Tab-separated table of C-alpha atoms in Angstrom:
chain	number	residue	atom	x	y	z
A	858	MET	CA	106.204	34.131	-29.236
A	859	LYS	CA	105.835	34.677	-25.624
A	860	ILE	CA	106.251	37.900	-23.856
A	861	ALA	CA	107.704	38.071	-20.456
A	862	THR	CA	108.335	40.969	-18.060
A	863	TRP	CA	111.469	41.349	-15.725
A	864	MET	CA	111.646	41.474	-12.050
A	865	THR	CA	114.697	42.190	-9.718
A	866	THR	CA	112.841	42.240	-6.342
A	867	PRO	CA	110.198	39.847	-5.065
A	868	HIS	CA	107.237	42.345	-4.917
A	869	LEU	CA	104.120	40.534	-4.828
A	870	GLN	CA	101.690	43.201	-5.989
A	871	HIS	CA	103.957	44.171	-8.791
A	872	ALA	CA	103.866	40.593	-9.957
A	873	GLU	CA	99.748	40.557	-9.441
A	874	ILE	CA	99.473	43.793	-11.443
A	875	ALA	CA	101.689	42.470	-13.949
A	876	HIS	CA	99.679	39.224	-14.524
A	877	ASP	CA	96.363	41.360	-14.234
A	878	CYS	CA	97.651	43.173	-17.428
A	879	GLY	CA	98.240	40.172	-19.446
A	880	PHE	CA	101.828	39.103	-18.649
A	881	SER	CA	101.910	35.447	-17.897
A	882	ASN	CA	105.629	34.838	-17.965
A	883	ILE	CA	108.087	36.634	-15.593
A	884	VAL	CA	111.909	36.435	-15.735
A	885	LEU	CA	113.550	36.832	-12.098
A	886	ASP	CA	116.896	38.419	-12.208
A	887	ILE	CA	118.248	36.640	-9.055
A	888	GLU	CA	121.932	37.369	-10.257
A	889	HIS	CA	121.227	41.240	-10.030
A	890	GLY	CA	118.302	41.413	-7.784
A	891	SER	CA	117.236	41.035	-4.145
A	892	PHE	CA	116.094	37.474	-4.062
A	893	ASP	CA	117.469	35.715	-0.978
A	894	LEU	CA	116.490	31.865	-0.752
A	895	GLY	CA	113.349	32.425	1.280
A	896	ALA	CA	112.154	35.177	-0.865
A	897	LEU	CA	112.909	33.002	-4.005
A	898	ASP	CA	110.998	30.002	-2.453
A	899	MET	CA	107.928	32.123	-1.511
A	900	PHE	CA	107.736	34.069	-4.514
A	901	ILE	CA	108.267	31.265	-7.278
A	902	GLY	CA	105.578	29.261	-5.155
A	903	PHE	CA	103.302	32.579	-5.392
A	904	LEU	CA	103.927	32.926	-9.080
A	905	LYS	CA	103.045	29.423	-9.935
A	906	ALA	CA	99.810	29.363	-7.825
A	907	ARG	CA	98.759	32.205	-10.124
A	908	GLY	CA	99.616	30.200	-13.365
A	909	ILE	CA	102.670	32.386	-14.228
A	910	GLY	CA	105.694	30.909	-16.054
A	911	VAL	CA	108.653	31.293	-14.018
A	912	HIS	CA	112.104	32.034	-15.728
A	913	ALA	CA	115.068	32.256	-13.210
A	914	LYS	CA	118.205	34.132	-14.183
A	915	VAL	CA	120.070	32.229	-11.505
A	916	LEU	CA	122.755	33.782	-9.151
A	917	GLY	CA	125.744	32.239	-11.003
A	918	PRO	CA	126.895	29.138	-12.881
A	919	SER	CA	126.802	26.872	-10.227
A	920	MET	CA	125.307	23.535	-9.355
A	921	GLU	CA	123.651	25.030	-6.318
A	922	ALA	CA	122.209	28.116	-8.071
A	923	VAL	CA	120.738	26.246	-10.886
A	924	GLN	CA	119.183	23.334	-8.731
A	925	GLN	CA	117.461	25.681	-6.294
A	926	ALA	CA	115.711	27.512	-8.808
A	927	LEU	CA	114.375	24.374	-10.430
A	928	ASP	CA	113.624	22.780	-6.930
A	929	PHE	CA	111.514	25.810	-6.121
A	930	GLY	CA	109.449	25.349	-9.175
A	931	ALA	CA	111.225	27.342	-11.898
A	932	ASP	CA	109.995	26.596	-15.497
A	933	SER	CA	113.402	27.610	-16.902
A	934	VAL	CA	116.804	28.476	-15.837
A	935	ILE	CA	118.928	31.247	-17.302
A	936	ILE	CA	122.560	30.769	-16.781
A	937	PRO	CA	124.904	33.825	-16.743
A	938	HIS	CA	128.542	34.145	-17.309
A	939	ILE	CA	128.993	31.230	-19.558
A	940	GLU	CA	132.622	31.607	-20.891
A	941	GLY	CA	132.472	28.870	-23.582
A	942	ALA	CA	131.296	25.096	-24.762
A	943	ALA	CA	133.231	23.338	-21.819
A	944	HIS	CA	131.968	25.697	-19.290
A	945	ALA	CA	128.273	25.328	-20.547
A	946	GLU	CA	128.713	21.661	-20.548
A	947	ALA	CA	129.686	21.339	-16.948
A	948	VAL	CA	127.022	23.892	-15.721
A	949	CYS	CA	124.104	23.036	-17.899
A	950	ALA	CA	124.374	19.411	-16.837
A	951	CYS	CA	123.252	20.557	-13.342
A	952	ALA	CA	119.718	21.388	-14.909
A	953	LYS	CA	118.693	17.844	-16.246
A	954	TYR	CA	118.387	14.566	-14.455
A	955	PRO	CA	120.570	11.588	-15.271
A	956	PRO	CA	121.386	10.081	-17.448
A	957	LEU	CA	121.043	13.469	-19.427
A	958	GLY	CA	122.691	15.507	-16.915
A	959	LYS	CA	123.517	15.338	-13.159
A	960	ARG	CA	120.548	17.457	-11.444
A	961	SER	CA	120.106	16.088	-8.211
A	962	PHE	CA	116.874	14.556	-6.607
A	963	ALA	CA	114.656	16.875	-4.564
A	964	GLY	CA	111.232	16.131	-3.284
A	965	GLY	CA	109.932	19.684	-2.839
A	966	ARG	CA	107.598	21.698	-5.161
A	967	CYS	CA	109.139	20.574	-8.402
A	968	MET	CA	107.597	17.040	-7.556
A	969	GLY	CA	104.615	18.169	-5.882
A	970	PHE	CA	105.941	17.494	-2.455
A	971	GLN	CA	105.873	13.751	-3.138
A	972	ARG	CA	107.178	10.684	-4.802
A	973	GLN	CA	106.771	10.522	-8.582
A	974	SER	CA	106.763	7.626	-10.869
A	975	ASP	CA	109.841	6.532	-12.885
A	976	ASP	CA	108.683	8.638	-16.206
A	977	TYR	CA	108.761	11.975	-14.188
A	978	PHE	CA	112.358	12.401	-14.604
A	979	PRO	CA	112.654	12.162	-18.678
A	980	ALA	CA	109.338	14.451	-18.653
A	981	GLU	CA	110.821	16.948	-16.361
A	982	ASN	CA	114.006	17.160	-18.442
A	983	ALA	CA	111.832	17.848	-21.353
A	984	ARG	CA	109.611	20.167	-19.941
A	985	THR	CA	111.958	22.562	-18.126
A	986	ARG	CA	114.158	24.533	-20.079
A	987	CYS	CA	118.134	25.221	-19.923
A	988	TRP	CA	119.087	28.444	-21.482
A	989	PRO	CA	122.939	29.297	-20.936
A	990	MET	CA	123.391	33.045	-21.738
A	991	CYS	CA	125.519	34.381	-24.652
A	992	GLU	CA	126.994	37.549	-23.072
A	993	THR	CA	130.701	36.766	-23.543
A	994	ALA	CA	133.112	36.773	-26.739
A	995	GLY	CA	133.935	33.353	-25.695
A	996	ALA	CA	130.372	31.879	-25.670
A	997	LEU	CA	129.730	33.675	-28.984
A	998	GLU	CA	132.804	32.224	-30.568
A	999	GLU	CA	131.742	28.772	-29.374
A	1000	ILE	CA	127.879	29.158	-29.819
A	1001	GLU	CA	127.579	26.087	-32.208
A	1002	ALA	CA	129.321	23.795	-29.596
A	1003	ILE	CA	127.377	25.173	-26.938
A	1004	LEU	CA	123.914	24.746	-28.621
A	1005	ALA	CA	125.119	20.985	-29.699
A	1006	LEU	CA	124.935	20.092	-25.775
A	1007	PRO	CA	122.012	17.848	-25.122
A	1008	THR	CA	121.469	19.449	-21.894
A	1009	VAL	CA	121.043	22.975	-23.726
A	1010	ASP	CA	117.398	23.802	-24.734
A	1011	GLY	CA	118.567	27.222	-26.427
A	1012	ILE	CA	120.154	30.643	-25.720
A	1013	PHE	CA	119.296	33.471	-23.753
A	1014	LEU	CA	121.197	36.494	-25.258
A	1015	GLY	CA	122.656	39.139	-23.155
A	1016	PRO	CA	123.258	41.881	-25.483
A	1017	SER	CA	124.667	44.483	-22.991
A	1018	ASP	CA	127.444	42.245	-21.652
A	1019	LEU	CA	128.041	40.788	-24.937
A	1020	SER	CA	128.537	44.205	-26.462
A	1021	LEU	CA	131.146	45.197	-23.768
A	1022	SER	CA	132.935	41.613	-23.871
A	1023	ARG	CA	133.273	42.358	-27.730
A	1024	GLY	CA	135.342	45.430	-26.923
A	1025	ARG	CA	132.562	48.194	-27.557
A	1026	PRO	CA	132.210	50.755	-25.154
A	1027	ASN	CA	128.462	50.248	-24.344
A	1028	TYR	CA	125.329	48.731	-25.923
A	1029	HIS	CA	123.644	50.775	-28.202
A	1030	PHE	CA	121.982	48.530	-30.647
A	1031	THR	CA	124.684	49.413	-33.329
A	1032	GLU	CA	125.205	47.553	-36.652
A	1033	ALA	CA	127.779	45.237	-34.727
A	1034	ASP	CA	125.515	44.486	-31.943
A	1035	ARG	CA	122.615	43.433	-34.811
A	1036	GLU	CA	125.330	41.217	-36.388
A	1037	ASP	CA	125.902	39.544	-33.134
A	1038	ILE	CA	121.974	39.200	-32.447
A	1039	ALA	CA	121.483	37.670	-36.030
A	1040	GLN	CA	124.407	35.333	-35.600
A	1041	VAL	CA	123.115	33.716	-32.291
A	1042	ALA	CA	119.763	33.470	-34.001
A	1043	ALA	CA	121.131	31.829	-37.011
A	1044	ALA	CA	122.998	29.502	-34.946
A	1045	CYS	CA	120.074	28.810	-32.731
A	1046	LYS	CA	118.047	27.993	-36.100
A	1047	ALA	CA	120.807	25.715	-37.574
A	1048	ALA	CA	120.753	23.853	-34.412
A	1049	GLY	CA	117.054	23.253	-34.272
A	1050	LYS	CA	117.094	25.109	-30.694
A	1051	GLU	CA	115.221	28.374	-29.285
A	1052	TRP	CA	116.433	31.499	-28.307
A	1053	VAL	CA	115.283	34.334	-26.285
A	1054	MET	CA	115.869	38.003	-26.317
A	1055	PRO	CA	115.666	41.014	-23.969
A	1056	GLY	CA	113.771	43.407	-26.160
A	1057	TRP	CA	113.684	46.656	-24.159
A	1058	ARG	CA	113.231	49.189	-27.026
A	1059	ALA	CA	110.857	48.871	-29.924
A	1060	ASP	CA	113.703	48.854	-32.649
A	1061	GLU	CA	115.086	45.982	-30.921
A	1062	ARG	CA	111.858	44.113	-31.027
A	1063	GLU	CA	111.096	44.905	-34.530
A	1064	PHE	CA	114.719	43.812	-35.736
A	1065	VAL	CA	114.336	40.483	-34.054
A	1066	ARG	CA	110.916	39.845	-35.348
A	1067	GLY	CA	112.377	40.221	-38.891
A	1068	LEU	CA	115.091	37.325	-38.249
A	1069	PRO	CA	114.642	33.793	-39.918
A	1070	LEU	CA	114.007	32.474	-36.476
A	1071	LYS	CA	112.118	34.450	-33.917
A	1072	PRO	CA	112.643	34.269	-30.283
A	1073	VAL	CA	110.352	31.774	-28.412
A	1074	MET	CA	110.108	34.463	-25.683
A	1075	MET	CA	110.977	38.056	-25.582
A	1076	VAL	CA	111.571	39.930	-22.177
A	1077	VAL	CA	110.209	43.536	-21.896
A	1078	GLY	CA	109.567	46.013	-19.108
A	1079	PRO	CA	112.272	45.754	-16.464
A	1080	GLN	CA	110.548	46.250	-13.034
A	1081	LEU	CA	112.505	49.232	-11.896
A	1082	GLY	CA	112.776	51.020	-15.128
A	1083	LEU	CA	108.757	50.893	-15.318
A	1084	ILE	CA	108.661	52.391	-11.767
A	1085	ARG	CA	111.237	55.220	-12.750
A	1086	ALA	CA	109.162	55.822	-16.143
A	1087	ALA	CA	105.987	56.128	-13.973
A	1088	PHE	CA	107.456	58.574	-11.670
A	1089	GLU	CA	109.226	60.535	-14.415
A	1090	GLY	CA	105.679	60.674	-16.218
A	1091	LEU	CA	103.963	62.053	-12.929
A	1092	ALA	CA	106.826	64.633	-12.450
A	1093	GLY	CA	106.383	65.787	-15.905
A	1094	ALA	CA	102.636	65.969	-15.419
A	1095	LEU	CA	103.015	67.981	-12.514
A	1096	LYS	CA	105.578	70.121	-13.933
A	1097	ALA	CA	103.268	71.003	-16.745
A	1098	GLU	CA	100.432	71.803	-14.266
A	1099	GLY	CA	102.684	74.244	-12.386
A	1100	LEU	CA	103.310	72.123	-9.295
A	1101	ARG	CA	106.903	71.507	-9.688
C-alpha cells in the first residue's frame, strides 16, 4: 500500500520536506486549493523531477480539468462530484486516449516534449490512473456500474461528502460511514479494481487495513492540518513554560 500526503497550496519547501521524510506520493487538491494553471504546471514538474508520484484531484468533472492535470504530468486524476454511472462514463473518457476514451493529444511534459511512438498511447492509458470519486449518494448507488467502465481504474473515496450526501449531519466515522466504506471496497474487489482512501485518523487506517481488499493508496497528513497541529503543539509547549 502506498502512503501519500495531501497538499492544497503549491509550496515547494513543504513538498521537499515531505519527500525528505519519506513521502513519495502527493495528492494535489486542486478543487479546494490555490493552484492556478501556471503554479500547477510548475509544481507538477518540480514534483516529477524529484521522483514524487503526483495524484491530481482536479478542479471539477470536466474535460479541460482532467486533461490539463495529465498534460502537466500527473500520474493519476481524481475526479470529484461524480453523480452516477452515466456521468462517470462521460467524464472519465477524458482521461484515456482513443480508442479507449477521448483524451486529446498534447505534446508537452507528458510526452517528454517530443513525438512518441505509436505504442505510447496504449502504454500511457495503462500507466495513468483514473479514479472517479465516490462522494455522492448517486455514485454509491451505481458504484458497480461505475467500476465496470473500461476508463475507470478504481475509486477514490470521499467519506466526508458521502456522509453528508447520505443525509448524515457530518462525517464522524460512524457505523453507517464504515458500512459505506466497506461497500465501496467490496465493489472494487468484485470488479478487480483498486481504491484509495483518505485516512486522516488512526481508527480509519486500522479499519481499512482489515478489509478484504486494502486500498492501493492511503492519503494522510493534510497540509494545512499539519501546519495547524505544529502551531498548536508549539503554543501548548510555550504555555507550559509560562510564556503564553
